[in-house]
PDB file of C-alpha atoms in Angstrom:
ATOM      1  CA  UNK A   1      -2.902  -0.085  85.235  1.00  0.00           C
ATOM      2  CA  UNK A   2      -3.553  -2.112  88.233  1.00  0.00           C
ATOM      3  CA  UNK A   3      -2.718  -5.771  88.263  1.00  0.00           C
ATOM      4  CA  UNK A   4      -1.001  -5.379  84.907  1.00  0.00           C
ATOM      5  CA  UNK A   5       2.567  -7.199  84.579  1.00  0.00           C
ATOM      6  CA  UNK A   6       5.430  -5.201  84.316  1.00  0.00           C
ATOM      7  CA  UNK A   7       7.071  -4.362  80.728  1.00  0.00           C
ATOM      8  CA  UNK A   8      10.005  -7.234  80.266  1.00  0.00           C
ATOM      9  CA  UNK A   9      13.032  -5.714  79.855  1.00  0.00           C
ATOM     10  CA  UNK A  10      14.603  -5.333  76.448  1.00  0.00           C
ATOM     11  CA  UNK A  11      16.484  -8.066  74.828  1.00  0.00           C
ATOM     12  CA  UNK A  12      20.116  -7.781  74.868  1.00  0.00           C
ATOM     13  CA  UNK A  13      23.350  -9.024  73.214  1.00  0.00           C
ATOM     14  CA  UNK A  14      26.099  -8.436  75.872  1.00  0.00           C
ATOM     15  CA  UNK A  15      24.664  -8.951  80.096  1.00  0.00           C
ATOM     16  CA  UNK A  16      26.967  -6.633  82.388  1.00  0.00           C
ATOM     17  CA  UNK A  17      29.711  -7.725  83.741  1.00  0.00           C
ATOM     18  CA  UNK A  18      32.330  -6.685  85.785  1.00  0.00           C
ATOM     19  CA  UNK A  19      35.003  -8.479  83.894  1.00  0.00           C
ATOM     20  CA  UNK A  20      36.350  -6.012  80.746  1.00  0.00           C
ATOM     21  CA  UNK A  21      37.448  -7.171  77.202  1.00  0.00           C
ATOM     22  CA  UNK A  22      33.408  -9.034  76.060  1.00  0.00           C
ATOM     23  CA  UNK A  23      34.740  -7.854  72.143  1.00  0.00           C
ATOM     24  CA  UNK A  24      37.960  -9.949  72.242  1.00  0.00           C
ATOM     25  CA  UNK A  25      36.973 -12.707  74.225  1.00  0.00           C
ATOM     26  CA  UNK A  26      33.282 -13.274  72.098  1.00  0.00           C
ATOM     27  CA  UNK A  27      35.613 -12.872  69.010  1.00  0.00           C
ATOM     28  CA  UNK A  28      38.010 -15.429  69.922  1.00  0.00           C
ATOM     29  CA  UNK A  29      35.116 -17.973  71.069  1.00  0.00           C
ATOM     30  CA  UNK A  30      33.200 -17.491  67.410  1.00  0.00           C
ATOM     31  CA  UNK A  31      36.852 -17.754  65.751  1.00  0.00           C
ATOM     32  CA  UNK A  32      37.486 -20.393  67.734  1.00  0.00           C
ATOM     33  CA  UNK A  33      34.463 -22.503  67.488  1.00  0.00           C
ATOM     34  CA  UNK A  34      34.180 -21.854  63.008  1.00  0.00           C
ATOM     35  CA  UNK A  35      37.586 -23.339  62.752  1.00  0.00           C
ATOM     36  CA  UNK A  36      37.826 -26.467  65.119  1.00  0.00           C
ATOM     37  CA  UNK A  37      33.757 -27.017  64.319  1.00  0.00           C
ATOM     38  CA  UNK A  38      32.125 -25.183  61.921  1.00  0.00           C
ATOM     39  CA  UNK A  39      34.425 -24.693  58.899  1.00  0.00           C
ATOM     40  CA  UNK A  40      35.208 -28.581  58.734  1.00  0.00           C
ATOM     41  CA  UNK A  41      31.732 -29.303  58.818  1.00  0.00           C
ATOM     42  CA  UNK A  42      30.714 -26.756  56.166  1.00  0.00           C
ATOM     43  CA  UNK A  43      33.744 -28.388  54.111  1.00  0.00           C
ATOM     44  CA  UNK A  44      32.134 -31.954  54.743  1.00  0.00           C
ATOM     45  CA  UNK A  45      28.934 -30.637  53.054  1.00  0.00           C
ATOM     46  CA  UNK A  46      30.384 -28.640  50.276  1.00  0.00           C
ATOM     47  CA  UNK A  47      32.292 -31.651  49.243  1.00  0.00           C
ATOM     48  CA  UNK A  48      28.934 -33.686  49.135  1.00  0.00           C
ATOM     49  CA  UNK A  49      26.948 -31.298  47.891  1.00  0.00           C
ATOM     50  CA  UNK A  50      29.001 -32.238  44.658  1.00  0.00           C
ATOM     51  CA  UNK A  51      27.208 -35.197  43.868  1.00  0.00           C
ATOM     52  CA  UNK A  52      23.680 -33.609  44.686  1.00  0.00           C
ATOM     53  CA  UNK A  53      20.957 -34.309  46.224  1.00  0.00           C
ATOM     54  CA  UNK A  54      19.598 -37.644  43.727  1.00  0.00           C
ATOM     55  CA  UNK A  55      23.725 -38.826  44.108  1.00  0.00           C
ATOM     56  CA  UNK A  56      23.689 -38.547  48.258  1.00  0.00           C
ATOM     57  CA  UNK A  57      20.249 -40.223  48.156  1.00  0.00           C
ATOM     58  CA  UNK A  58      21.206 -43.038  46.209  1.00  0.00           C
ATOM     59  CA  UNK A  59      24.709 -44.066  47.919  1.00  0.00           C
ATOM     60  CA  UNK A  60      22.606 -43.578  51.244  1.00  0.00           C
ATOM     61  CA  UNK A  61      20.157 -45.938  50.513  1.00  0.00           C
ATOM     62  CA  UNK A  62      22.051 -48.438  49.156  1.00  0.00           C
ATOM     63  CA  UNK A  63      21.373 -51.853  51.695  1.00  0.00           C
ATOM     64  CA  UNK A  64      24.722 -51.980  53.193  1.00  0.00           C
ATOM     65  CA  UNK A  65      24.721 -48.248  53.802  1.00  0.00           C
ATOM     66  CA  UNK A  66      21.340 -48.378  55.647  1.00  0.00           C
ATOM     67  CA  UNK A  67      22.248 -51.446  57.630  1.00  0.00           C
ATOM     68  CA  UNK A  68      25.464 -50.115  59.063  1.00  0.00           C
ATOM     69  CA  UNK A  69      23.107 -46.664  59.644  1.00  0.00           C
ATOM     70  CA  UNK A  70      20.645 -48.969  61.723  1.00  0.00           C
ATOM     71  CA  UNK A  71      23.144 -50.808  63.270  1.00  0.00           C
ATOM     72  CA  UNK A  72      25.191 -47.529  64.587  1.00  0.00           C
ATOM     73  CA  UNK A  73      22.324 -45.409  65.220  1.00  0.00           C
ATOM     74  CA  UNK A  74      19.896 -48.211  66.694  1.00  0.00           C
ATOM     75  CA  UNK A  75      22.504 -49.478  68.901  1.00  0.00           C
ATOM     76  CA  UNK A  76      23.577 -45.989  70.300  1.00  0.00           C
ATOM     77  CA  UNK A  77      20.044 -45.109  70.992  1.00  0.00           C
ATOM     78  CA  UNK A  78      20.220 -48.290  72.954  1.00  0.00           C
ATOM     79  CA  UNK A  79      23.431 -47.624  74.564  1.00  0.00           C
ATOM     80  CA  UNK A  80      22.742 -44.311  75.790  1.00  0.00           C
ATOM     81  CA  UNK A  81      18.703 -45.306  77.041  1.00  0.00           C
ATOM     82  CA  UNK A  82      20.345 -47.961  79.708  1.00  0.00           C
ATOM     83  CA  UNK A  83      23.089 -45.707  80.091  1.00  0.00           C
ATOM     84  CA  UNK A  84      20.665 -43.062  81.644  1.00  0.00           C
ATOM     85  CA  UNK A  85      18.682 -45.915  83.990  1.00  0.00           C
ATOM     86  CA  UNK A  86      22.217 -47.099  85.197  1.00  0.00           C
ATOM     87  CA  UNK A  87      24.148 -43.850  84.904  1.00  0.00           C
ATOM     88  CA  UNK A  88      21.575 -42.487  87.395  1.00  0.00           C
ATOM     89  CA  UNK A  89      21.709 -45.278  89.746  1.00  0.00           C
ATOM     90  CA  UNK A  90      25.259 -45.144  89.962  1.00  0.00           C
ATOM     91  CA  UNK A  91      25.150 -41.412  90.681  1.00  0.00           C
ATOM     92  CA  UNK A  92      22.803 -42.092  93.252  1.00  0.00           C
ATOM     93  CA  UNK A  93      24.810 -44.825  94.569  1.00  0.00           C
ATOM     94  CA  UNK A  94      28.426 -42.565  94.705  1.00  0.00           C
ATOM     95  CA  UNK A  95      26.612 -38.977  96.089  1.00  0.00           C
ATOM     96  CA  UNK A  96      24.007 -40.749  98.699  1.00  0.00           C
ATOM     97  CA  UNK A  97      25.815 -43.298 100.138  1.00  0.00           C
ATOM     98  CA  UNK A  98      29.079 -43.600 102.136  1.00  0.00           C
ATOM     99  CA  UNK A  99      30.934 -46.934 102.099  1.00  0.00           C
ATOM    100  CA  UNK A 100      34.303 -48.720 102.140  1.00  0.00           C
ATOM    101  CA  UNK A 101      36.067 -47.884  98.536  1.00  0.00           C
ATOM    102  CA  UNK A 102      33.397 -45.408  97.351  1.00  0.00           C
ATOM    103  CA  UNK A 103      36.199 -43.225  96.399  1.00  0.00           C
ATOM    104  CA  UNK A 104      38.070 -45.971  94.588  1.00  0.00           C
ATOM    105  CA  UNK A 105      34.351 -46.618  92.452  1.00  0.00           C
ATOM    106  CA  UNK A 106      33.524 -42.814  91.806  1.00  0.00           C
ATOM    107  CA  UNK A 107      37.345 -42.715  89.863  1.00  0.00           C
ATOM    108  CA  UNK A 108      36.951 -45.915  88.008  1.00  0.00           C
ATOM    109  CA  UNK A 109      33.304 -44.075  86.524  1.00  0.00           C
ATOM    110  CA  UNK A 110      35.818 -41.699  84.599  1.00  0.00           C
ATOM    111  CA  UNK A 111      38.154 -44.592  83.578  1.00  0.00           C
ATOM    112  CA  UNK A 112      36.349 -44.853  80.202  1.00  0.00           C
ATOM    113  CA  UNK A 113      37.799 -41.005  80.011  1.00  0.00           C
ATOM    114  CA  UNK A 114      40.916 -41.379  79.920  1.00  0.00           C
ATOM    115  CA  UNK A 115      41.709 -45.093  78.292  1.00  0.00           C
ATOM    116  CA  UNK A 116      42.516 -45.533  74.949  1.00  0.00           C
ATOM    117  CA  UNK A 117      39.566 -46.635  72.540  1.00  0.00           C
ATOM    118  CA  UNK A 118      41.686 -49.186  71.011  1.00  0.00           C
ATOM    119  CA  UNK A 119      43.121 -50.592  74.182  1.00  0.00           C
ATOM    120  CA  UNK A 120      39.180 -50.311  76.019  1.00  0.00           C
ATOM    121  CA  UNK A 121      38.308 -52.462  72.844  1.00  0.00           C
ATOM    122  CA  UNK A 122      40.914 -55.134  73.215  1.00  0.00           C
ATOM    123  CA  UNK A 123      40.132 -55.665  76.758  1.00  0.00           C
ATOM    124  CA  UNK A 124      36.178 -55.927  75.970  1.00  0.00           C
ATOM    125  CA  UNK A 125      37.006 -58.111  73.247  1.00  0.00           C
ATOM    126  CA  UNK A 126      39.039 -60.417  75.306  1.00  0.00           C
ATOM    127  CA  UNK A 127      37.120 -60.613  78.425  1.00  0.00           C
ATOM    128  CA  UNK A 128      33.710 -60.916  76.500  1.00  0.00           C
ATOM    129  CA  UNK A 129      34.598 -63.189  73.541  1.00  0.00           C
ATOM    130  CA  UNK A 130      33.156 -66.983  73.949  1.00  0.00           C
ATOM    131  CA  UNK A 131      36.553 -67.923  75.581  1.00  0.00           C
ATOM    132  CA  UNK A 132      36.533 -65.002  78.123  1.00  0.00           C
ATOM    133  CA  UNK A 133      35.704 -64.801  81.564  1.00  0.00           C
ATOM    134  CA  UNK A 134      32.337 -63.174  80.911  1.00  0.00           C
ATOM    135  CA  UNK A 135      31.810 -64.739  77.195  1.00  0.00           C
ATOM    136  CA  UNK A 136      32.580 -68.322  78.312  1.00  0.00           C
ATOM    137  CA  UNK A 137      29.468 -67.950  81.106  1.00  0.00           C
ATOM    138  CA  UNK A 138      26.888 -67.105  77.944  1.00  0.00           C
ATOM    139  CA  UNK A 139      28.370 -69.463  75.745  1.00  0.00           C
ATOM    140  CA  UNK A 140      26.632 -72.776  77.279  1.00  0.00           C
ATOM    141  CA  UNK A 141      23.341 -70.678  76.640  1.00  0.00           C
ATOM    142  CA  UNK A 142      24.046 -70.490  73.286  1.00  0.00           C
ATOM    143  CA  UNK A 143      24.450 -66.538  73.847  1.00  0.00           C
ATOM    144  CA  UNK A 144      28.022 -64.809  72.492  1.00  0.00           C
ATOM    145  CA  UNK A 145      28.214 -61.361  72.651  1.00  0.00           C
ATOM    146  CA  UNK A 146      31.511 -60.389  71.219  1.00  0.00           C
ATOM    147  CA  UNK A 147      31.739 -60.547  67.463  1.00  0.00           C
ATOM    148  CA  UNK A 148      28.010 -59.147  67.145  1.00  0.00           C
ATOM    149  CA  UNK A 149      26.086 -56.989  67.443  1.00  0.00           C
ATOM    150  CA  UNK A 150      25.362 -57.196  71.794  1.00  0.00           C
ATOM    151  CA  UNK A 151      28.975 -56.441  71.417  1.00  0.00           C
ATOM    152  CA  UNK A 152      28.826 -53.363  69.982  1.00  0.00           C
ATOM    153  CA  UNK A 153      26.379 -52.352  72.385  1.00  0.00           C
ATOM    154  CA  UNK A 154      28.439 -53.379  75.256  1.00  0.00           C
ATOM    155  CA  UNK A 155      31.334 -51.480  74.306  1.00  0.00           C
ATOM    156  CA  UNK A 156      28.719 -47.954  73.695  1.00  0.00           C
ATOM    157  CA  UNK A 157      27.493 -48.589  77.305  1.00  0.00           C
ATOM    158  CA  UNK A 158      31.320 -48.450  78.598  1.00  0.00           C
ATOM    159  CA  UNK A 159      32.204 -45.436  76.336  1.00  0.00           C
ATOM    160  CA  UNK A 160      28.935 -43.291  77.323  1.00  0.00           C
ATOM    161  CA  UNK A 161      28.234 -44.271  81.035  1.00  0.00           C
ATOM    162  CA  UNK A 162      30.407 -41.536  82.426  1.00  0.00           C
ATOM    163  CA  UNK A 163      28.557 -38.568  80.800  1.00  0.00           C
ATOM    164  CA  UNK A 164      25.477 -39.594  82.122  1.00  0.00           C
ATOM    165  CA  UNK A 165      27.280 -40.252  85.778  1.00  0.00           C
ATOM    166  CA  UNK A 166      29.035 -36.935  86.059  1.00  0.00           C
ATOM    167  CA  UNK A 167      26.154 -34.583  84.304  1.00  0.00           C
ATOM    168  CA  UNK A 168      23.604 -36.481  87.156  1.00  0.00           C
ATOM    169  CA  UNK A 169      25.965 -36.579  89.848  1.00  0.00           C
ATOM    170  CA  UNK A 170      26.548 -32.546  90.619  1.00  0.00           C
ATOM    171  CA  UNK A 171      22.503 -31.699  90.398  1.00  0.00           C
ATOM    172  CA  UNK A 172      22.034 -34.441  92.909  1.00  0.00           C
ATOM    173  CA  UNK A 173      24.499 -33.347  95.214  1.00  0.00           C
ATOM    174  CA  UNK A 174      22.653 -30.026  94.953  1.00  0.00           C
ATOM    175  CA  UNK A 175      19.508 -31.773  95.608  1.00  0.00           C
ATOM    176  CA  UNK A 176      17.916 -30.501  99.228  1.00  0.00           C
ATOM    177  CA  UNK A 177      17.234 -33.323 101.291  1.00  0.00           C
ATOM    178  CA  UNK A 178      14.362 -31.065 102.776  1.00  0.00           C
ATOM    179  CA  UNK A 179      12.280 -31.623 100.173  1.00  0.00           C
ATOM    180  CA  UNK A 180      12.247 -35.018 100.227  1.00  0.00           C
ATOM    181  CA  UNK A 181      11.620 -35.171 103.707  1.00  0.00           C
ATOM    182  CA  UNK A 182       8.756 -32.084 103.322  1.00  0.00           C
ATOM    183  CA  UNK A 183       7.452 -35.046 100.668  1.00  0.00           C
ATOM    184  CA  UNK A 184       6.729 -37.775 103.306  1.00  0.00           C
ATOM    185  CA  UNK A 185       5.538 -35.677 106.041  1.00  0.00           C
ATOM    186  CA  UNK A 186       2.480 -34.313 103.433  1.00  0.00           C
ATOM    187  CA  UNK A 187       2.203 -38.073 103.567  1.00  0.00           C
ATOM    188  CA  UNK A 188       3.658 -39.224 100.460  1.00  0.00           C
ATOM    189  CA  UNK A 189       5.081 -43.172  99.719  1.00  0.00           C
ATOM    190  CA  UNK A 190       9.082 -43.467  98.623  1.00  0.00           C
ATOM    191  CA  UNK A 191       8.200 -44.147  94.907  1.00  0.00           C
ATOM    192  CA  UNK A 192       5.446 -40.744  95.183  1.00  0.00           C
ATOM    193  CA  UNK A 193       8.692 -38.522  96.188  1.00  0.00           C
ATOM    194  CA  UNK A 194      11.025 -40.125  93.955  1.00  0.00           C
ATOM    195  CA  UNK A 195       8.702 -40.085  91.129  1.00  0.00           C
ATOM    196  CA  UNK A 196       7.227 -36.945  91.525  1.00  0.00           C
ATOM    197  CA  UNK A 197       9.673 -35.014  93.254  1.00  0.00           C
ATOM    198  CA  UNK A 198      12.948 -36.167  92.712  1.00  0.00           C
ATOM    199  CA  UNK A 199      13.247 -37.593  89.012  1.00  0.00           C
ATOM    200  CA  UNK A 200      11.160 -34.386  88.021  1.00  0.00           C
ATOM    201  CA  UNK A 201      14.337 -32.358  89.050  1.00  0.00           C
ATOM    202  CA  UNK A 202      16.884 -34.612  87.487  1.00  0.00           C
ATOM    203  CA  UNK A 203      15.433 -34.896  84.457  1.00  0.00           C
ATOM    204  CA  UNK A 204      16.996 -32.290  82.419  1.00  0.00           C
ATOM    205  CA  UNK A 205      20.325 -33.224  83.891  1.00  0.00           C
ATOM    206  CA  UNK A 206      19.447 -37.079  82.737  1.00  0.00           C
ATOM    207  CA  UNK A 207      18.589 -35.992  79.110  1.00  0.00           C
ATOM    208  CA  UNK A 208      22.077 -34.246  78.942  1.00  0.00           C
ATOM    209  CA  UNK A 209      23.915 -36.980  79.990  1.00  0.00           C
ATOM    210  CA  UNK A 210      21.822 -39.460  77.406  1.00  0.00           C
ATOM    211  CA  UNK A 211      22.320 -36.846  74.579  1.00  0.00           C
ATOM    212  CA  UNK A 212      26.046 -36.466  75.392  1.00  0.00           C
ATOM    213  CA  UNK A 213      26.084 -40.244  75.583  1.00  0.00           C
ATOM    214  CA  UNK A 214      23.974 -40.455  72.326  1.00  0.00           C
ATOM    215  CA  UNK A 215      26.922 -38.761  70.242  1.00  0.00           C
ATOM    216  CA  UNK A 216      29.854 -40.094  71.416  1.00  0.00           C
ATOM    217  CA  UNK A 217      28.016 -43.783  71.267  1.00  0.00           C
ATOM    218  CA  UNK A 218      27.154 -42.466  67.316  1.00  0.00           C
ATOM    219  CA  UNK A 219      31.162 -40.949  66.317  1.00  0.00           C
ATOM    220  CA  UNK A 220      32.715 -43.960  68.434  1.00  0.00           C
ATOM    221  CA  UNK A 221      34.844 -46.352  66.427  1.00  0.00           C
ATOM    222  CA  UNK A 222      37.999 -47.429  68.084  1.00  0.00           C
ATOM    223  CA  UNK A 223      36.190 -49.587  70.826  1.00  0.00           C
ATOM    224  CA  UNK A 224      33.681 -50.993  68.548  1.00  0.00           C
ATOM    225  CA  UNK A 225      35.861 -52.548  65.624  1.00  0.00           C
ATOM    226  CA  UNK A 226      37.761 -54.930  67.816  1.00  0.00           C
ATOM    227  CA  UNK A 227      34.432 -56.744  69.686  1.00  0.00           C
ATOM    228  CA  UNK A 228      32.076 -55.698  66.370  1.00  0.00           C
ATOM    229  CA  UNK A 229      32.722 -58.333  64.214  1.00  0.00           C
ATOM    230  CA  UNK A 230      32.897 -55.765  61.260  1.00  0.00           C
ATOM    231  CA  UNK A 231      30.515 -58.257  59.150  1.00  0.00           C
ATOM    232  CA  UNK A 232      28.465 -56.263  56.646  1.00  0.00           C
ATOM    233  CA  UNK A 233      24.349 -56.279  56.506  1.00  0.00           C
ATOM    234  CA  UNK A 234      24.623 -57.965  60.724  1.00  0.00           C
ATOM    235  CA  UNK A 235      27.640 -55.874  62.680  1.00  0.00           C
ATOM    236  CA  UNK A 236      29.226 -53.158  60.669  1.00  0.00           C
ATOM    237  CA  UNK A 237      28.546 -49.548  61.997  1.00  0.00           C
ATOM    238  CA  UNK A 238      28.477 -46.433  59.731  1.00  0.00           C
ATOM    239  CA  UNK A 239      32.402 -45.096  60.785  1.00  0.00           C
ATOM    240  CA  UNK A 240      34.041 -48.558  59.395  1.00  0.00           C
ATOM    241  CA  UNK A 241      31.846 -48.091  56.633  1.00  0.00           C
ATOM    242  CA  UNK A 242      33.409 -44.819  56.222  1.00  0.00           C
ATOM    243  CA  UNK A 243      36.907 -45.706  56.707  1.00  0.00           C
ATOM    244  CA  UNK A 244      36.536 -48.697  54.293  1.00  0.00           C
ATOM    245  CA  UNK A 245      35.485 -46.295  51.317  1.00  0.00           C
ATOM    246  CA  UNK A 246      38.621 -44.083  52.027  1.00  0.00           C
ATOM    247  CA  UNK A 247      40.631 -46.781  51.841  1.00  0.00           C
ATOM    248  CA  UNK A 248      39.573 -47.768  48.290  1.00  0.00           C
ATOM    249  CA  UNK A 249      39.766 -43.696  47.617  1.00  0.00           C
ATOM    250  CA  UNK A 250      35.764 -43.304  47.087  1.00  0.00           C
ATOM    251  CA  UNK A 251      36.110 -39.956  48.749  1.00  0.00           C
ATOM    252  CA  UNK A 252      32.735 -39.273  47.565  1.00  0.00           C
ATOM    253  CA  UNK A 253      30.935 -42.129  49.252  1.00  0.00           C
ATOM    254  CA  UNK A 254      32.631 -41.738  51.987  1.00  0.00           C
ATOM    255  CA  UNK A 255      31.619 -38.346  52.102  1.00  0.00           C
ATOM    256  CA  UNK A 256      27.610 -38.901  51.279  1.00  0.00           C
ATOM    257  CA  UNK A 257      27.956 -41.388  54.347  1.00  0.00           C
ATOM    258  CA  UNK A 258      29.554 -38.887  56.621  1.00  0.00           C
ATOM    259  CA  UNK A 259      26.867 -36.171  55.475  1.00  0.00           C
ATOM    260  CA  UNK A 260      24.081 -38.269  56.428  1.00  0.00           C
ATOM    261  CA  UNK A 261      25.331 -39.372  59.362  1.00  0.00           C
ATOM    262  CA  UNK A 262      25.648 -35.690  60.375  1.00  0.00           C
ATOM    263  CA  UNK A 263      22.179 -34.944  59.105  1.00  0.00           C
ATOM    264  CA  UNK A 264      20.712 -37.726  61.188  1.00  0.00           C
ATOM    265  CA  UNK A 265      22.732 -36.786  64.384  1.00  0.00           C
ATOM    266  CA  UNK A 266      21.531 -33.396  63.891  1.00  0.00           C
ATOM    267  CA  UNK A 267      18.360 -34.131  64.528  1.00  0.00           C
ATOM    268  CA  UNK A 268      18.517 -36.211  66.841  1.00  0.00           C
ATOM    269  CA  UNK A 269      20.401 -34.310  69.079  1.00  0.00           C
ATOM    270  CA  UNK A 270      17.812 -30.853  67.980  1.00  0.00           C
ATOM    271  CA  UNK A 271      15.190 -33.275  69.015  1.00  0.00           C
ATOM    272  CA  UNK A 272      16.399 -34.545  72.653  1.00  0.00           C
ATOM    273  CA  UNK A 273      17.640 -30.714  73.032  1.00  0.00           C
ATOM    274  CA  UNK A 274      13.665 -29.407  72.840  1.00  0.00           C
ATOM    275  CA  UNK A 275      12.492 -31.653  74.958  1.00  0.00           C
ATOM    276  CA  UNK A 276      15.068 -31.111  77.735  1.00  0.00           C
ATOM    277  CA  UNK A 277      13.891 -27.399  77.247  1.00  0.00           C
ATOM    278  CA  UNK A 278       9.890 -28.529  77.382  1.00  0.00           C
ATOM    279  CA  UNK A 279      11.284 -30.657  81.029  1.00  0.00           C
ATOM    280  CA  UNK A 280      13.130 -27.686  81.746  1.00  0.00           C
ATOM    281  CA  UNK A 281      10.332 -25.017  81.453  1.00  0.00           C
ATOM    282  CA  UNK A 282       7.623 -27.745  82.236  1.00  0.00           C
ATOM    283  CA  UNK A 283       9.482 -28.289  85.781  1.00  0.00           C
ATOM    284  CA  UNK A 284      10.513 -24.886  86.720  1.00  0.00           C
ATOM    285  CA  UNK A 285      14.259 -25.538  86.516  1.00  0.00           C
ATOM    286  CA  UNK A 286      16.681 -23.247  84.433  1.00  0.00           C
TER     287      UNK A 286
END
């Protein structure tokens, strides 16, 4: 039939390739993956699942419990938003621009990476605490930020910026310049190209790096308990809350916490997943 569109081609489980052994090496990955991700998890909620549904419900809404909840997931929604703005201005910064110790600034980006949470929290705890070099120029204002909760965000910013940096940074080295330039000679302003041509195509790439930044911000713990505070019902995040029921052996509240926490994460990270698939699709990038 004439101007009908062509029969898509069946779906199917294994693409050719020209490199042998698909069997062993899918194998491996599912192995792989079910013991280092799945099998703990499905332990997590097997051991929950003990105290049912009315017993997960009612240690999860108990008001320390949903303040620590708010705190860590309100804060790392936080972190990661201004962690995408700045994220993407610094990758924009280190891939368009050439200047004296760019190379210096683009390693210091992965320097959250590679420190130690516990030493990264010592160091934000010292230099923003009232008596710090950065604390002591809030504290006339009245303003502290270690010890509460502008701490804890603080420290999520540091832990999370690189993952926005270096998921941004490759897709706008790929960037053409040409179409930015085909943009202004159809007579187009700076903010028309960079708003309609330019953030368009790093969008998807921005909602990977704020959903990457999103969970470790949520799991983070080691660089949060030293500038937190750790005061219940104001700057105490879910993981201490955790960590204190283990210590007094209340396995099971510790793990009706940790299930929820993985519930809420969940969706969260579903959520930001379908709509980097709707920019994806909506944008014409793959």
């Amino acid at each position: 039939m004439v101007g009908a569109a062509p029969p898509r081609a069946p779906w199917r489980f294994r693409q050719p390739s020209a490199l042998p052994g698909f069997g062993l090496t899918f194998g491996f990955a599912v192995t792989y993956l079910s013991l280092i991700v799945l099998v703990p998890l499905a332990a997590l909620v097997v051991r929950a699942s003990g105290l049912g549904i009315s017993g997960i419900w009612r240690i999860a809404t108990t008001p320390r419990v949903l303040a620590a909840l708010e705190t860590s997931f309100g804060l790392s929604l936080a972190a990661a938003a201004a962690n995408a703005v700045f994220g993407l201005l610094v990758a924009w910064v280190l891939t368009r621009y050439d200047f004296p110790g760019r190379r210096v600034l683009d390693a210091v980006v992965d320097l959250p990476f590679a420190l130690p949470t516990a030493v990264a929290g010592i160091a934000l705890a010292a230099v923003y605490a009232p008596t710090g070099w950065i604390g002591a120029l809030f504290a006339p204002f009245g303003i502290q930020i270690a010890f509460t909760p502008l701490g804890i965000f603080v420290a999520l910013v540091f832990v999370g910026l690189p993952f926005v940096v270096r998921t941004v940074q490759p897709v706008l080295a790929d960037l053409d310049r040409e179409i930015e330039e085909a943009s202004a000679t159809l007579g187009a302003t700076r903010r028309q190209t960079i708003l309609r041509v330019v953030l368009p195509t790093l969008l998807p790439a921005v909602l990977t790096g704020f959903a990457l930044a999103f969970g470790r911000a949520v799991g983070e713990y080691g660089s949060v308990i030293f500038i937190a505070g750790n005061i219940p019902f104001r700057s105490e995040i879910a993981p201490l809350l955790i960590v204190i029921q283990l210590e007094e052996f209340n396995y099971a509240g510790a793990t009706a916490i940790a299930s929820v926490m993985l519930a809420i994460s969940f969706l969260l990270l579903l959520a930001i997943n379908l709509l980097q698939m709707f920019s994806r699709r909506r944008f014409g990038h793959v």
